[in-house]
């Protein structure tokens, strides 16, 4: 019988390694530079987990290089993800689980990204409430944040939470782990934390907790903000205060070897019932976590008022439309209930996220999906437009919940 609680030199039990494997098993199946997928790793699970545990407990564990994978961004540029090997993801999960228990209770209430029982909707909701009370915001962008984190400062931040040598040793090794580029070239890393690794979000939160959150709390406790990893919104009472805070934050980031992207960082005027004028300010809307905050007419007890509220952003709609297009609905085989199963698997997540606020602003997106369903019916049954429309409407009358998006945009 395997004793999963047995330990060696470092206080890492086999149980910790096994639980770490369970956590990463369903999160990211891509293979690292060794080409070993999660399925391949599981073929000799006990042997592979024992080997990893043995290396970690003896201190001879060294991570492999990470594999670069470029992801297209909405602005036409690409973002580089660094994919660790399966064994490295498990090892990182071991350290993350150990460290998270220590750091989580100390994090700021307005930090929402990659934290247990916290999510983006909470940050969006808080930003909406504060836009009603504060007329100005700083829409911050830290230039190449994940690629420019200073390793020395990062290790000092981690040391504030633990003196365990094995934790510090392995985190330092991961930070310095090289990256195999898509062209096959090896890039050694002297700064930054690989975006895409298991432990990177926790490390980024630890770093910005000291660089930004605690600094704001100590020096400017009356200036509220929302932070989701490196996406930050700062609320101000006046334009002068916003300009002043932007300067102070920029200087703070410089002192911590980061840089505020001056081209993407903007000061935005938020329309609410407490302010008048400034409608001609250059920026009256901003994007945050896939939503656009902009002035819209909202019904209130006092009638219609122009308020800054969130709804699904144009960039997010574009990405979803591209994903829908990839489904090739017009050529899909099978019957409509089979098609509904495929489409609902994709739309459920989009609707749950993007329709939490301002869901009626997404109607045009789901009407476009209905048009593709209509094309499918015409192609599948060789019908004309009118007959296909009547048939699709009859399906809705008998089974209105067949497609999830029909609750927002009926055919």
Short mmCIF file of C-alpha atoms in Angstrom, two decimals:
data_model
loop_
_atom_site.label_atom_id
_atom_site.label_comp_id
_atom_site.label_asym_id
_atom_site.label_seq_id
_atom_site.Cartn_x
_atom_site.Cartn_y
_atom_site.Cartn_z
CA UNK A 1 0.00 0.00 0.00
CA UNK A 2 1.36 3.40 -1.00
CA UNK A 3 1.85 5.83 1.88
CA UNK A 4 0.95 9.13 0.27
CA UNK A 5 1.85 11.01 3.44
CA UNK A 6 5.45 9.79 3.57
CA UNK A 7 8.00 12.62 3.42
CA UNK A 8 11.76 13.00 2.91
CA UNK A 9 14.20 15.92 3.30
CA UNK A 10 11.72 18.60 2.29
CA UNK A 11 8.22 18.59 3.81
CA UNK A 12 6.48 17.50 0.62
CA UNK A 13 4.22 14.48 0.95
CA UNK A 14 3.15 12.14 -1.81
CA UNK A 15 -0.39 13.21 -1.02
CA UNK A 16 0.49 16.80 -1.92
CA UNK A 17 1.84 15.67 -5.29
CA UNK A 18 -1.21 13.49 -5.98
CA UNK A 19 -3.63 16.30 -5.11
CA UNK A 20 -1.65 18.69 -7.31
CA UNK A 21 -2.01 16.28 -10.23
CA UNK A 22 -5.79 16.15 -9.72
CA UNK A 23 -5.96 19.95 -9.82
CA UNK A 24 -4.09 20.34 -13.11
CA UNK A 25 -5.56 17.25 -14.79
CA UNK A 26 -8.48 19.09 -16.40
CA UNK A 27 -6.85 22.52 -16.77
CA UNK A 28 -4.85 22.71 -19.95
CA UNK A 29 -4.02 19.56 -21.88
CA UNK A 30 -1.28 21.03 -24.08
CA UNK A 31 2.10 19.29 -23.94
CA UNK A 32 5.33 21.08 -23.07
CA UNK A 33 8.68 20.89 -24.85
CA UNK A 34 8.97 17.17 -24.03
CA UNK A 35 5.81 16.41 -26.01
CA UNK A 36 4.24 14.54 -23.05
CA UNK A 37 0.51 15.23 -22.77
CA UNK A 38 -1.57 14.77 -19.63
CA UNK A 39 -2.87 11.49 -21.10
CA UNK A 40 0.67 10.26 -21.74
CA UNK A 41 1.69 11.19 -18.20
CA UNK A 42 -1.25 9.23 -16.80
CA UNK A 43 -0.27 5.99 -18.48
CA UNK A 44 2.30 5.41 -15.72
CA UNK A 45 0.77 7.72 -13.16
CA UNK A 46 2.14 6.16 -9.98
CA UNK A 47 5.64 5.89 -11.41
CA UNK A 48 5.69 9.44 -12.75
CA UNK A 49 4.27 10.95 -9.56
CA UNK A 50 6.75 9.00 -7.43
CA UNK A 51 9.63 10.18 -9.60
CA UNK A 52 8.51 13.81 -9.30
CA UNK A 53 7.97 13.52 -5.53
CA UNK A 54 11.39 11.92 -5.10
CA UNK A 55 13.09 14.73 -7.02
CA UNK A 56 11.21 17.51 -5.21
CA UNK A 57 11.84 16.13 -1.74
CA UNK A 58 15.54 15.59 -2.38
CA UNK A 59 16.02 19.08 -3.85
CA UNK A 60 17.23 17.80 -7.24
CA UNK A 61 14.10 18.82 -9.12
CA UNK A 62 14.90 21.20 -12.00
CA UNK A 63 12.16 22.36 -14.37
CA UNK A 64 12.45 21.94 -18.12
CA UNK A 65 12.24 24.87 -20.51
CA UNK A 66 8.78 26.13 -21.34
CA UNK A 67 7.24 26.04 -24.79
CA UNK A 68 6.12 29.31 -26.36
CA UNK A 69 2.65 29.51 -27.85
CA UNK A 70 1.48 32.73 -29.46
CA UNK A 71 -2.16 33.75 -29.09
CA UNK A 72 -3.80 36.31 -31.39
CA UNK A 73 -5.07 39.48 -29.67
CA UNK A 74 -8.05 41.60 -30.71
CA UNK A 75 -5.74 44.42 -31.88
CA UNK A 76 -4.04 42.16 -34.43
CA UNK A 77 -0.94 41.60 -32.30
CA UNK A 78 0.00 38.40 -30.50
CA UNK A 79 0.50 37.47 -26.86
CA UNK A 80 3.05 34.83 -25.87
CA UNK A 81 2.04 32.06 -23.49
CA UNK A 82 4.67 29.86 -21.89
CA UNK A 83 3.53 26.24 -21.59
CA UNK A 84 5.34 24.16 -18.93
CA UNK A 85 5.67 20.38 -19.08
CA UNK A 86 3.07 18.31 -17.22
CA UNK A 87 5.49 17.41 -14.42
CA UNK A 88 6.39 21.09 -13.97
CA UNK A 89 2.71 22.05 -13.83
CA UNK A 90 2.19 19.50 -11.05
CA UNK A 91 5.25 20.77 -9.14
CA UNK A 92 4.04 24.35 -9.48
CA UNK A 93 0.61 23.32 -8.20
CA UNK A 94 2.24 21.80 -5.11
CA UNK A 95 3.98 25.09 -4.28
CA UNK A 96 0.92 27.18 -5.23
CA UNK A 97 -1.34 25.23 -2.87
CA UNK A 98 1.17 25.54 -0.03
CA UNK A 99 1.81 29.26 -0.56
CA UNK A 100 -1.76 30.32 -1.33
CA UNK A 101 -2.94 29.45 2.18
CA UNK A 102 -0.43 31.94 3.58
CA UNK A 103 -0.90 34.82 1.14
CA UNK A 104 -4.63 34.74 0.42
CA UNK A 105 -5.81 36.19 3.80
CA UNK A 106 -3.46 39.16 3.38
CA UNK A 107 -4.61 40.25 -0.09
CA UNK A 108 -6.57 43.47 -0.59
CA UNK A 109 -10.37 43.31 -0.81
CA UNK A 110 -10.28 45.04 -4.19
CA UNK A 111 -7.99 42.43 -5.74
CA UNK A 112 -10.16 39.96 -7.69
CA UNK A 113 -8.04 38.10 -10.23
CA UNK A 114 -7.22 34.39 -9.85
CA UNK A 115 -8.30 34.18 -6.22
CA UNK A 116 -10.53 31.59 -4.52
CA UNK A 117 -14.19 32.65 -4.33
CA UNK A 118 -13.44 35.80 -6.35
CA UNK A 119 -14.29 36.45 -9.96
CA UNK A 120 -14.46 39.10 -12.66
CA UNK A 121 -18.17 39.86 -12.17
CA UNK A 122 -17.44 41.07 -8.63
CA UNK A 123 -14.84 43.50 -9.96
CA UNK A 124 -17.18 44.72 -12.72
CA UNK A 125 -20.03 45.21 -10.26
CA UNK A 126 -17.83 47.15 -7.85
CA UNK A 127 -16.49 49.32 -10.68
CA UNK A 128 -20.08 50.08 -11.76
CA UNK A 129 -21.07 51.15 -8.25
CA UNK A 130 -18.06 53.41 -7.91
CA UNK A 131 -18.61 55.00 -11.31
CA UNK A 132 -21.93 56.29 -9.89
CA UNK A 133 -20.04 58.10 -7.12
CA UNK A 134 -16.77 59.06 -8.82
CA UNK A 135 -16.76 61.11 -12.00
CA UNK A 136 -13.28 60.16 -13.18
CA UNK A 137 -11.27 56.98 -13.56
CA UNK A 138 -7.73 56.06 -14.57
CA UNK A 139 -7.82 53.15 -17.00
CA UNK A 140 -4.35 51.73 -16.34
CA UNK A 141 -2.16 49.58 -18.55
CA UNK A 142 1.17 48.24 -17.29
CA UNK A 143 3.49 47.77 -20.22
CA UNK A 144 4.47 44.09 -20.74
CA UNK A 145 3.80 43.33 -17.08
CA UNK A 146 4.44 39.57 -17.11
CA UNK A 147 7.59 40.01 -19.18
CA UNK A 148 9.18 42.70 -17.00
CA UNK A 149 8.70 41.53 -13.39
CA UNK A 150 12.03 41.96 -11.61
CA UNK A 151 13.18 38.61 -10.18
CA UNK A 152 14.97 40.09 -7.18
CA UNK A 153 11.94 42.12 -6.11
CA UNK A 154 9.70 39.13 -6.77
CA UNK A 155 11.75 36.91 -4.47
CA UNK A 156 11.75 39.61 -1.76
CA UNK A 157 7.95 39.69 -1.96
CA UNK A 158 7.68 35.90 -1.60
CA UNK A 159 10.10 35.96 1.34
CA UNK A 160 7.64 38.18 3.19
CA UNK A 161 5.37 35.13 3.41
CA UNK A 162 7.71 32.16 3.83
CA UNK A 163 11.27 31.24 4.69
CA UNK A 164 10.88 27.65 3.47
CA UNK A 165 14.01 27.02 1.41
CA UNK A 166 12.33 24.52 -0.92
CA UNK A 167 9.57 27.00 -1.83
CA UNK A 168 12.02 29.83 -2.51
CA UNK A 169 14.40 27.54 -4.39
CA UNK A 170 11.78 26.17 -6.78
CA UNK A 171 10.13 29.54 -7.42
CA UNK A 172 13.51 31.02 -8.33
CA UNK A 173 14.18 28.11 -10.68
CA UNK A 174 10.83 28.60 -12.40
CA UNK A 175 11.43 32.32 -12.80
CA UNK A 176 14.76 31.67 -14.49
CA UNK A 177 13.52 28.76 -16.60
CA UNK A 178 14.22 29.31 -20.31
CA UNK A 179 11.65 29.41 -23.10
CA UNK A 180 11.79 27.51 -26.39
CA UNK A 181 10.40 29.92 -28.99
CA UNK A 182 8.08 28.84 -31.81
CA UNK A 183 11.02 29.02 -34.20
CA UNK A 184 12.94 26.54 -32.02
CA UNK A 185 15.39 29.04 -30.52
CA UNK A 186 16.06 28.97 -26.77
CA UNK A 187 15.58 32.23 -24.87
CA UNK A 188 17.05 32.57 -21.39
CA UNK A 189 14.97 34.72 -19.05
CA UNK A 190 16.50 37.32 -16.75
CA UNK A 191 13.18 38.98 -15.87
CA UNK A 192 9.47 38.26 -16.07
CA UNK A 193 7.20 35.41 -15.03
CA UNK A 194 5.96 33.00 -17.69
CA UNK A 195 2.34 33.84 -18.46
CA UNK A 196 0.52 30.54 -18.84
CA UNK A 197 2.17 28.64 -16.00
CA UNK A 198 0.23 27.38 -12.97
CA UNK A 199 1.98 29.56 -10.41
CA UNK A 200 2.32 32.74 -12.49
CA UNK A 201 -1.06 34.28 -11.46
CA UNK A 202 -0.29 33.82 -7.77
CA UNK A 203 3.19 35.30 -8.16
CA UNK A 204 1.81 38.28 -10.08
CA UNK A 205 -0.75 38.89 -7.32
CA UNK A 206 1.97 38.73 -4.66
CA UNK A 207 4.11 41.18 -6.64
CA UNK A 208 1.34 43.71 -7.29
CA UNK A 209 0.04 43.33 -3.74
CA UNK A 210 3.21 45.05 -2.51
CA UNK A 211 3.85 47.23 -5.55
CA UNK A 212 0.33 48.64 -5.85
CA UNK A 213 -2.36 47.41 -3.43
CA UNK A 214 -0.55 47.96 -0.13
CA UNK A 215 1.00 51.17 -1.42
CA UNK A 216 -2.43 52.58 -2.30
CA UNK A 217 -3.93 51.38 0.98
CA UNK A 218 -1.16 53.01 3.03
CA UNK A 219 -0.77 56.29 1.16
CA UNK A 220 -4.14 56.94 -0.54
CA UNK A 221 -6.79 54.98 1.39
CA UNK A 222 -9.61 57.22 0.09
CA UNK A 223 -8.82 56.50 -3.57
CA UNK A 224 -10.68 53.26 -4.46
CA UNK A 225 -9.63 50.85 -7.20
CA UNK A 226 -10.36 47.44 -8.68
CA UNK A 227 -7.52 45.17 -9.73
CA UNK A 228 -7.87 41.94 -11.69
CA UNK A 229 -4.28 40.74 -11.99
CA UNK A 230 -2.65 43.56 -14.02
CA UNK A 231 -5.96 45.12 -15.19
CA UNK A 232 -6.50 48.12 -12.89
CA UNK A 233 -9.14 50.84 -12.63
CA UNK A 234 -8.59 53.76 -10.21
CA UNK A 235 -11.51 56.03 -9.27
CA UNK A 236 -11.08 59.77 -8.66
CA UNK A 237 -13.33 62.67 -7.69
CA UNK A 238 -11.89 65.19 -10.15
CA UNK A 239 -9.79 65.40 -13.29
CA UNK A 240 -7.02 67.12 -11.32
CA UNK A 241 -6.93 64.26 -8.83
CA UNK A 242 -6.86 61.74 -11.69
CA UNK A 243 -3.89 63.48 -13.32
CA UNK A 244 -2.07 63.66 -10.01
CA UNK A 245 -2.70 59.99 -9.17
CA UNK A 246 -1.60 58.93 -12.64
CA UNK A 247 1.71 60.69 -12.09
CA UNK A 248 2.19 59.18 -8.63
CA UNK A 249 1.34 55.66 -9.82
CA UNK A 250 3.70 56.01 -12.76
CA UNK A 251 6.52 56.98 -10.41
CA UNK A 252 5.70 54.11 -8.07
CA UNK A 253 5.85 51.60 -10.92
CA UNK A 254 9.19 53.03 -12.09
CA UNK A 255 10.60 52.55 -8.60
CA UNK A 256 9.54 48.88 -8.81
CA UNK A 257 11.04 48.45 -12.30
CA UNK A 258 7.69 48.48 -14.10
CA UNK A 259 6.37 50.99 -16.61
CA UNK A 260 2.96 52.54 -17.14
CA UNK A 261 1.99 52.41 -20.80
CA UNK A 262 1.27 56.09 -21.39
CA UNK A 263 -0.36 55.47 -24.79
CA UNK A 264 -2.91 52.96 -23.47
CA UNK A 265 -3.43 54.48 -20.02
CA UNK A 266 -6.34 56.93 -20.18
CA UNK A 267 -8.26 59.29 -17.95
CA UNK A 268 -11.99 58.80 -18.54
CA UNK A 269 -14.98 60.92 -17.57
CA UNK A 270 -17.82 58.81 -16.10
CA UNK A 271 -21.28 60.28 -16.51
CA UNK A 272 -23.42 59.98 -13.36
CA UNK A 273 -26.23 61.94 -11.67
CA UNK A 274 -23.75 63.87 -9.52
CA UNK A 275 -21.82 65.58 -12.28
CA UNK A 276 -22.67 68.02 -15.02
CA UNK A 277 -20.77 69.09 -18.08
CA UNK A 278 -17.58 67.52 -19.42
CA UNK A 279 -19.61 65.55 -21.99
CA UNK A 280 -17.05 66.70 -24.56
CA UNK A 281 -14.10 65.20 -22.67
CA UNK A 282 -11.96 63.14 -25.02
CA UNK A 283 -12.68 59.80 -23.32
CA UNK A 284 -16.10 58.92 -21.89
CA UNK A 285 -15.86 55.12 -22.09
CA UNK A 286 -13.38 52.41 -21.13
CA UNK A 287 -12.96 48.64 -21.39
CA UNK A 288 -12.56 46.39 -18.38
CA UNK A 289 -12.57 42.57 -18.34
CA UNK A 290 -14.37 42.17 -21.65
CA UNK A 291 -17.00 44.85 -20.93
CA UNK A 292 -17.27 48.43 -22.15
CA UNK A 293 -18.33 51.03 -19.60
CA UNK A 294 -20.08 53.86 -21.40
CA UNK A 295 -22.88 56.42 -20.88
CA UNK A 296 -26.28 54.79 -21.47
CA UNK A 297 -29.85 55.79 -20.64
CA UNK A 298 -31.03 53.77 -17.64
CA UNK A 299 -34.51 53.71 -16.05
CA UNK A 300 -34.49 54.93 -12.43
CA UNK A 301 -37.01 56.19 -9.86
CA UNK A 302 -36.40 59.68 -11.22
CA UNK A 303 -36.95 58.66 -14.85
CA UNK A 304 -34.32 58.02 -17.49
CA UNK A 305 -30.81 59.03 -16.49
CA UNK A 306 -27.54 58.93 -18.42
CA UNK A 307 -25.25 56.63 -16.43
CA UNK A 308 -21.93 54.90 -17.07
CA UNK A 309 -22.79 51.19 -17.15
CA UNK A 310 -21.11 48.02 -18.51
CA UNK A 311 -22.10 45.91 -21.49
CA UNK A 312 -20.28 43.41 -23.68
CA UNK A 313 -17.47 45.14 -25.54
CA UNK A 314 -17.16 45.31 -29.33
CA UNK A 315 -13.88 43.37 -29.16
CA UNK A 316 -15.54 40.61 -27.15
CA UNK A 317 -18.38 40.37 -29.66
CA UNK A 318 -15.87 40.11 -32.49
CA UNK A 319 -14.07 37.23 -30.76
CA UNK A 320 -17.33 35.37 -30.09
CA UNK A 321 -18.49 35.84 -33.70
CA UNK A 322 -15.20 34.36 -34.89
CA UNK A 323 -15.69 31.36 -32.58
CA UNK A 324 -19.25 30.88 -33.88
CA UNK A 325 -17.98 31.07 -37.44
CA UNK A 326 -15.47 28.30 -36.67
CA UNK A 327 -18.37 25.97 -35.79
CA UNK A 328 -19.41 25.93 -39.48
CA UNK A 329 -23.06 25.64 -38.54
CA UNK A 330 -24.38 25.73 -42.10
CA UNK A 331 -22.65 22.42 -42.96
CA UNK A 332 -23.32 20.74 -39.59
CA UNK A 333 -24.76 17.19 -39.84
CA UNK A 334 -27.50 15.65 -37.71
CA UNK A 335 -30.82 16.90 -36.39
CA UNK A 336 -31.56 20.20 -34.69
CA UNK A 337 -31.41 18.81 -31.15
CA UNK A 338 -27.92 17.48 -31.90
CA UNK A 339 -26.90 20.86 -33.28
CA UNK A 340 -28.36 22.53 -30.18
CA UNK A 341 -26.17 20.39 -27.94
CA UNK A 342 -23.02 21.44 -29.79
CA UNK A 343 -23.92 25.14 -29.88
CA UNK A 344 -25.13 25.29 -26.27
CA UNK A 345 -21.81 23.88 -25.04
CA UNK A 346 -20.13 26.97 -26.48
CA UNK A 347 -22.75 29.67 -25.86
CA UNK A 348 -23.43 28.72 -22.22
CA UNK A 349 -20.10 30.14 -21.05
CA UNK A 350 -20.41 33.27 -23.18
CA UNK A 351 -23.92 34.00 -21.95
CA UNK A 352 -23.04 33.33 -18.30
CA UNK A 353 -20.15 35.79 -18.53
CA UNK A 354 -21.18 38.50 -20.98
CA UNK A 355 -24.89 38.66 -20.15
CA UNK A 356 -24.45 39.25 -16.43
CA UNK A 357 -24.56 43.00 -17.14
CA UNK A 358 -26.37 44.75 -19.99
CA UNK A 359 -27.49 41.49 -21.61
CA UNK A 360 -29.81 43.24 -24.08
CA UNK A 361 -26.75 44.84 -25.69
CA UNK A 362 -25.86 41.33 -26.89
CA UNK A 363 -29.09 40.81 -28.87
CA UNK A 364 -27.37 41.55 -32.20
CA UNK A 365 -24.84 38.80 -31.48
CA UNK A 366 -27.50 36.15 -30.87
CA UNK A 367 -29.59 37.31 -33.83
CA UNK A 368 -26.55 36.65 -35.97
CA UNK A 369 -26.45 33.12 -34.54
CA UNK A 370 -30.16 32.70 -35.40
CA UNK A 371 -29.36 33.71 -38.97
CA UNK A 372 -26.78 30.91 -39.13
CA UNK A 373 -29.38 28.46 -37.80
CA UNK A 374 -31.73 29.63 -40.55
CA UNK A 375 -29.03 29.01 -43.15
CA UNK A 376 -28.50 25.55 -41.66
CA UNK A 377 -32.21 24.70 -42.03
CA UNK A 378 -32.27 25.95 -45.63
CA UNK A 379 -29.17 23.94 -46.50
CA UNK A 380 -30.16 20.81 -44.58
CA UNK A 381 -33.71 20.56 -45.96
CA UNK A 382 -33.25 22.45 -49.25
CA UNK A 383 -35.99 24.89 -48.26
CA UNK A 384 -36.56 28.46 -49.23
CA UNK A 385 -36.19 31.35 -46.79
CA UNK A 386 -39.89 31.68 -45.82
CA UNK A 387 -40.41 28.00 -45.15
CA UNK A 388 -37.24 27.79 -43.08
CA UNK A 389 -38.32 30.83 -41.03
CA UNK A 390 -41.73 29.27 -40.32
CA UNK A 391 -40.13 25.95 -39.34
CA UNK A 392 -37.60 27.55 -36.99
CA UNK A 393 -40.35 29.61 -35.33
CA UNK A 394 -42.46 26.46 -34.87
CA UNK A 395 -39.50 24.80 -33.14
CA UNK A 396 -39.26 27.80 -30.81
CA UNK A 397 -42.99 27.62 -30.00
CA UNK A 398 -42.79 23.97 -28.98
CA UNK A 399 -39.29 24.00 -27.44
CA UNK A 400 -38.33 27.59 -26.49
CA UNK A 401 -35.41 26.40 -24.35
CA UNK A 402 -33.78 24.25 -27.04
CA UNK A 403 -31.10 26.88 -27.63
CA UNK A 404 -29.86 28.82 -24.60
CA UNK A 405 -29.55 32.10 -26.49
CA UNK A 406 -33.23 32.01 -27.45
CA UNK A 407 -34.00 33.41 -23.99
CA UNK A 408 -32.44 36.67 -25.24
CA UNK A 409 -33.08 36.64 -28.99
CA UNK A 410 -35.91 34.44 -30.24
CA UNK A 411 -35.88 33.30 -33.90
#
